[in-house]
Short mmCIF file of C-alpha atoms in Angstrom, two decimals:
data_model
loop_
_atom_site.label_atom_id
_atom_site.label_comp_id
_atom_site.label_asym_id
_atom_site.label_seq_id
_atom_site.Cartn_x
_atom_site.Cartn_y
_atom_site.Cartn_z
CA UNK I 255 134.47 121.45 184.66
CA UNK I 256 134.36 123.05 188.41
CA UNK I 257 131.63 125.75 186.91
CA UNK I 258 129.73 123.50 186.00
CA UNK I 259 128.68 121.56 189.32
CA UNK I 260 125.56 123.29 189.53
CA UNK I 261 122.77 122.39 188.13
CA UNK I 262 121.38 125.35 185.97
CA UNK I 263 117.44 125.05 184.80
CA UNK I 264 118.23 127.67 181.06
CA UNK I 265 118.41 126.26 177.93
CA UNK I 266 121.67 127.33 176.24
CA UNK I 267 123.05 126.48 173.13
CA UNK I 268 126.16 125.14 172.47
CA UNK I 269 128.51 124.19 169.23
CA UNK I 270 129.57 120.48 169.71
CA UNK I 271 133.08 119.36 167.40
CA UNK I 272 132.20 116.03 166.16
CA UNK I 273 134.12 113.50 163.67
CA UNK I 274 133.96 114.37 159.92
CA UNK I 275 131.39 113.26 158.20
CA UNK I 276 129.72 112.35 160.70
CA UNK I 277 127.65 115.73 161.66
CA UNK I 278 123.72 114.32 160.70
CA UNK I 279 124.21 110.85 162.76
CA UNK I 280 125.41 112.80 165.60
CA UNK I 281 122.62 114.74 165.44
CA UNK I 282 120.38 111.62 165.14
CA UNK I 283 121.87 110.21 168.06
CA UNK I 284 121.32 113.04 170.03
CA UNK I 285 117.71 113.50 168.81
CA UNK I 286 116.98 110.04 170.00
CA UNK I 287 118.60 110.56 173.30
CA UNK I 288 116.41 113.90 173.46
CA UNK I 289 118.25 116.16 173.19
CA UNK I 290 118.01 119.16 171.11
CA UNK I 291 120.45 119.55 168.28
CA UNK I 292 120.80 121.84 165.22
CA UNK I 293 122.48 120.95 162.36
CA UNK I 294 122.39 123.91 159.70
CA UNK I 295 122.66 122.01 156.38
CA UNK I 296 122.46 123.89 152.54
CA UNK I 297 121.67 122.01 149.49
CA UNK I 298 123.97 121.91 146.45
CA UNK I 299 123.66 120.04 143.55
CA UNK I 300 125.93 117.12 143.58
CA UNK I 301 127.09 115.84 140.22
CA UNK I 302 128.11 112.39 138.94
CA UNK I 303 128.66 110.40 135.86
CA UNK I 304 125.07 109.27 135.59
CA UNK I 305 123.10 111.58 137.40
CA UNK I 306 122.93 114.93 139.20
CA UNK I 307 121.01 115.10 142.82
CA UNK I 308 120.34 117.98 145.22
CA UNK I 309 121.91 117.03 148.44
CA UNK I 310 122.22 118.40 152.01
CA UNK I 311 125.98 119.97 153.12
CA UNK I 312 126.77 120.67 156.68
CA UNK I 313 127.11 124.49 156.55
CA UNK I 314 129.53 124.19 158.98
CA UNK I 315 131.48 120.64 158.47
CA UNK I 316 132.77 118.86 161.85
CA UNK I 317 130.12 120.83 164.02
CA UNK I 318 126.60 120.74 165.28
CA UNK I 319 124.39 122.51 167.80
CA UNK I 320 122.72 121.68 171.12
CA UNK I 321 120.52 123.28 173.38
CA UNK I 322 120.96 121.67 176.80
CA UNK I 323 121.43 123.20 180.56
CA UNK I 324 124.62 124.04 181.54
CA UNK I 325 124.68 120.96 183.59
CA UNK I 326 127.32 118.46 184.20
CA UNK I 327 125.20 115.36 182.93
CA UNK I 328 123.78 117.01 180.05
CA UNK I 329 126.86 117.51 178.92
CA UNK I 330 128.42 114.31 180.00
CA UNK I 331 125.25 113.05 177.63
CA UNK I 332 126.18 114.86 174.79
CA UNK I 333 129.56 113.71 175.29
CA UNK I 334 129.17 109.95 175.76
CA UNK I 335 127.14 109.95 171.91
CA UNK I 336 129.31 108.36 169.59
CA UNK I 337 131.14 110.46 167.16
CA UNK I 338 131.56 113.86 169.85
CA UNK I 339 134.60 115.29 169.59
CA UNK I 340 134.45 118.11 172.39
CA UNK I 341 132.61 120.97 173.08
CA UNK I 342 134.01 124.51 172.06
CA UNK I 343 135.25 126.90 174.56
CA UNK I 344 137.84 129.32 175.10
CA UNK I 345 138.80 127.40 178.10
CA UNK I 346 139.38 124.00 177.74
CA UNK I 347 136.70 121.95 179.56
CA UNK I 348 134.46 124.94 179.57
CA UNK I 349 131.82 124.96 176.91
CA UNK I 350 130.78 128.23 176.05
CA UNK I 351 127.59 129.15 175.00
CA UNK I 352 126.93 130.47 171.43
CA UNK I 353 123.67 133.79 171.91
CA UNK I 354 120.74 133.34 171.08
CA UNK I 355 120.61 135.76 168.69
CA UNK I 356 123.41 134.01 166.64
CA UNK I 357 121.28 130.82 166.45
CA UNK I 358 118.29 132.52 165.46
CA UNK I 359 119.08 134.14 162.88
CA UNK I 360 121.19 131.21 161.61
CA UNK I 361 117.68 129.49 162.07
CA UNK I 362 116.00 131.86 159.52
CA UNK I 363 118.96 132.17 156.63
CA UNK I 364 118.74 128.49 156.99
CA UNK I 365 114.95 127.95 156.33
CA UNK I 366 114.89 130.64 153.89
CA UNK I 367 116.58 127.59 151.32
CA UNK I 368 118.56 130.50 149.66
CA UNK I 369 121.47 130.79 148.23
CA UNK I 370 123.80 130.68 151.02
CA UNK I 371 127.53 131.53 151.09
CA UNK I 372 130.07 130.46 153.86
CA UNK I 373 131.58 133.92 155.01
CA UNK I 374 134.55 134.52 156.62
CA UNK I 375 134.37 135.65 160.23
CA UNK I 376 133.99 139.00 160.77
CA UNK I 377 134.34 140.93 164.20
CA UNK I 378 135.04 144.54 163.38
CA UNK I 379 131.84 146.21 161.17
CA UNK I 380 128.55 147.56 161.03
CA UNK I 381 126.08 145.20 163.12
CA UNK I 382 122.57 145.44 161.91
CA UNK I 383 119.23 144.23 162.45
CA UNK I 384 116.86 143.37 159.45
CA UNK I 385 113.98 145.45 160.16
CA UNK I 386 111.29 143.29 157.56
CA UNK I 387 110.65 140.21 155.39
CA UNK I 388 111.57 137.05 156.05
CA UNK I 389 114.51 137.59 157.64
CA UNK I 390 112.93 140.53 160.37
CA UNK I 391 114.74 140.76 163.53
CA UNK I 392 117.87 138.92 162.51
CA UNK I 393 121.36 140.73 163.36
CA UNK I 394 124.12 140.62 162.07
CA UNK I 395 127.19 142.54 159.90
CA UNK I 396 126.23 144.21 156.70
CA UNK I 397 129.25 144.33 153.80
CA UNK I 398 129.09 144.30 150.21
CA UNK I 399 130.67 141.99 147.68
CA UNK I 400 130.81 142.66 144.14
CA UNK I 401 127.99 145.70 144.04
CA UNK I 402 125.34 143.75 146.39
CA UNK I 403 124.48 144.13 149.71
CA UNK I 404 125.20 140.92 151.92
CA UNK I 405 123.97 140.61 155.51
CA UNK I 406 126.76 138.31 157.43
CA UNK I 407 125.98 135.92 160.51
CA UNK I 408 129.29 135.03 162.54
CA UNK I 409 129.17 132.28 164.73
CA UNK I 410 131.70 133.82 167.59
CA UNK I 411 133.15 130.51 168.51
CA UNK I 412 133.27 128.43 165.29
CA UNK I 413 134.62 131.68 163.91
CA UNK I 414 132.75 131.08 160.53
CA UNK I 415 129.95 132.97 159.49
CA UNK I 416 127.50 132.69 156.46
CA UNK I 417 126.35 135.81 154.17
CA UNK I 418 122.99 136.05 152.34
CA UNK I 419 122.36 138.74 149.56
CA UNK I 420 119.83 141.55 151.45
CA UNK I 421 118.39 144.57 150.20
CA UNK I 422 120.54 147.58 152.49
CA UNK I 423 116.90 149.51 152.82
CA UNK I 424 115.65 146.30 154.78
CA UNK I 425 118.15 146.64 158.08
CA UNK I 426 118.98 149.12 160.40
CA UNK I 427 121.79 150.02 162.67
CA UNK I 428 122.11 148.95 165.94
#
């Protein structure tokens, strides 16, 4: 972690592997500790013998968000919480930060409570913005699937995205 001896002020987020299953208490824990975390979560209905329930999914099981400083203790902190894994990074014992932009408009699809799809990752395509409604200033990929228009939100280094049906006059090219 040599890049990491300084001490920078920024917020930054980061994705955080953590032990299946165990993605909302790590997110407690951290919460508690004070530190930011994000843990994007759909609702499905959940079926059993006796009853049916809506209930929360981690959109993307085994990880979770956080917004810290890119600061040796903060993530020492993040680390030390029981049920981390690691942090993700194309180097190992270098987190990398995930953009802004990617947690944003994960932030909105999310809050929307829509009908959302995990998508698989894209990195070739046309990258959009939405230019109005609820979704304005989001970016991400537009494709279609099966005659509708789907805007897609890849998370670079979980390399999973999630799609959400979008009318194509509502986004523009970037």
């Amino acid at each position: 972690m040599s890049a990491l001896a300084g001490n920078h002020d920024s917020l930054q987020w980061y994705a955080v592997h953590v032990r299946s299953n165990h993605e909302a208490r790590v997110a407690s824990r951290l919460a508690e500790a004070g530190i930011e975390a994000f843990l994007p979560v759909v609702e499905r209905l959940r079926k059993w013998a006796d009853r049916k329930k809506l209930v929360d999914f981690p959109l993307f099981p085994g990880y979770i968000f956080v917004h810290i400083p890119r600061s040796y203790d903060k993530i020492l902190a993040v680390l030390k919480k029981q049920g981390v894994v690691r942090f993700l990074g194309m180097i190992p014992g270098e987190p990398e930060p995930v953009p802004e932009e990617q947690i944003d408009a994960l932030k909105k699809i999310v809050a929307m409570k829509a009908e959302i799809d995990p998508y698989p990752y894209l990195k070739e395509g046309q990258r959009i913005r939405v230019k109005r409604g609820a979704l304005k200033g989001a970016l991400g990929i537009l494709t279609q699937k099966a005659g509708q228009h789907l805007l897609v939100v890849s998370i670079d280094i979980l390399q999973q995205g999630v799609s959400i049906k979008i009318d194509a006059s509502d986004v523009e090219a970037l």
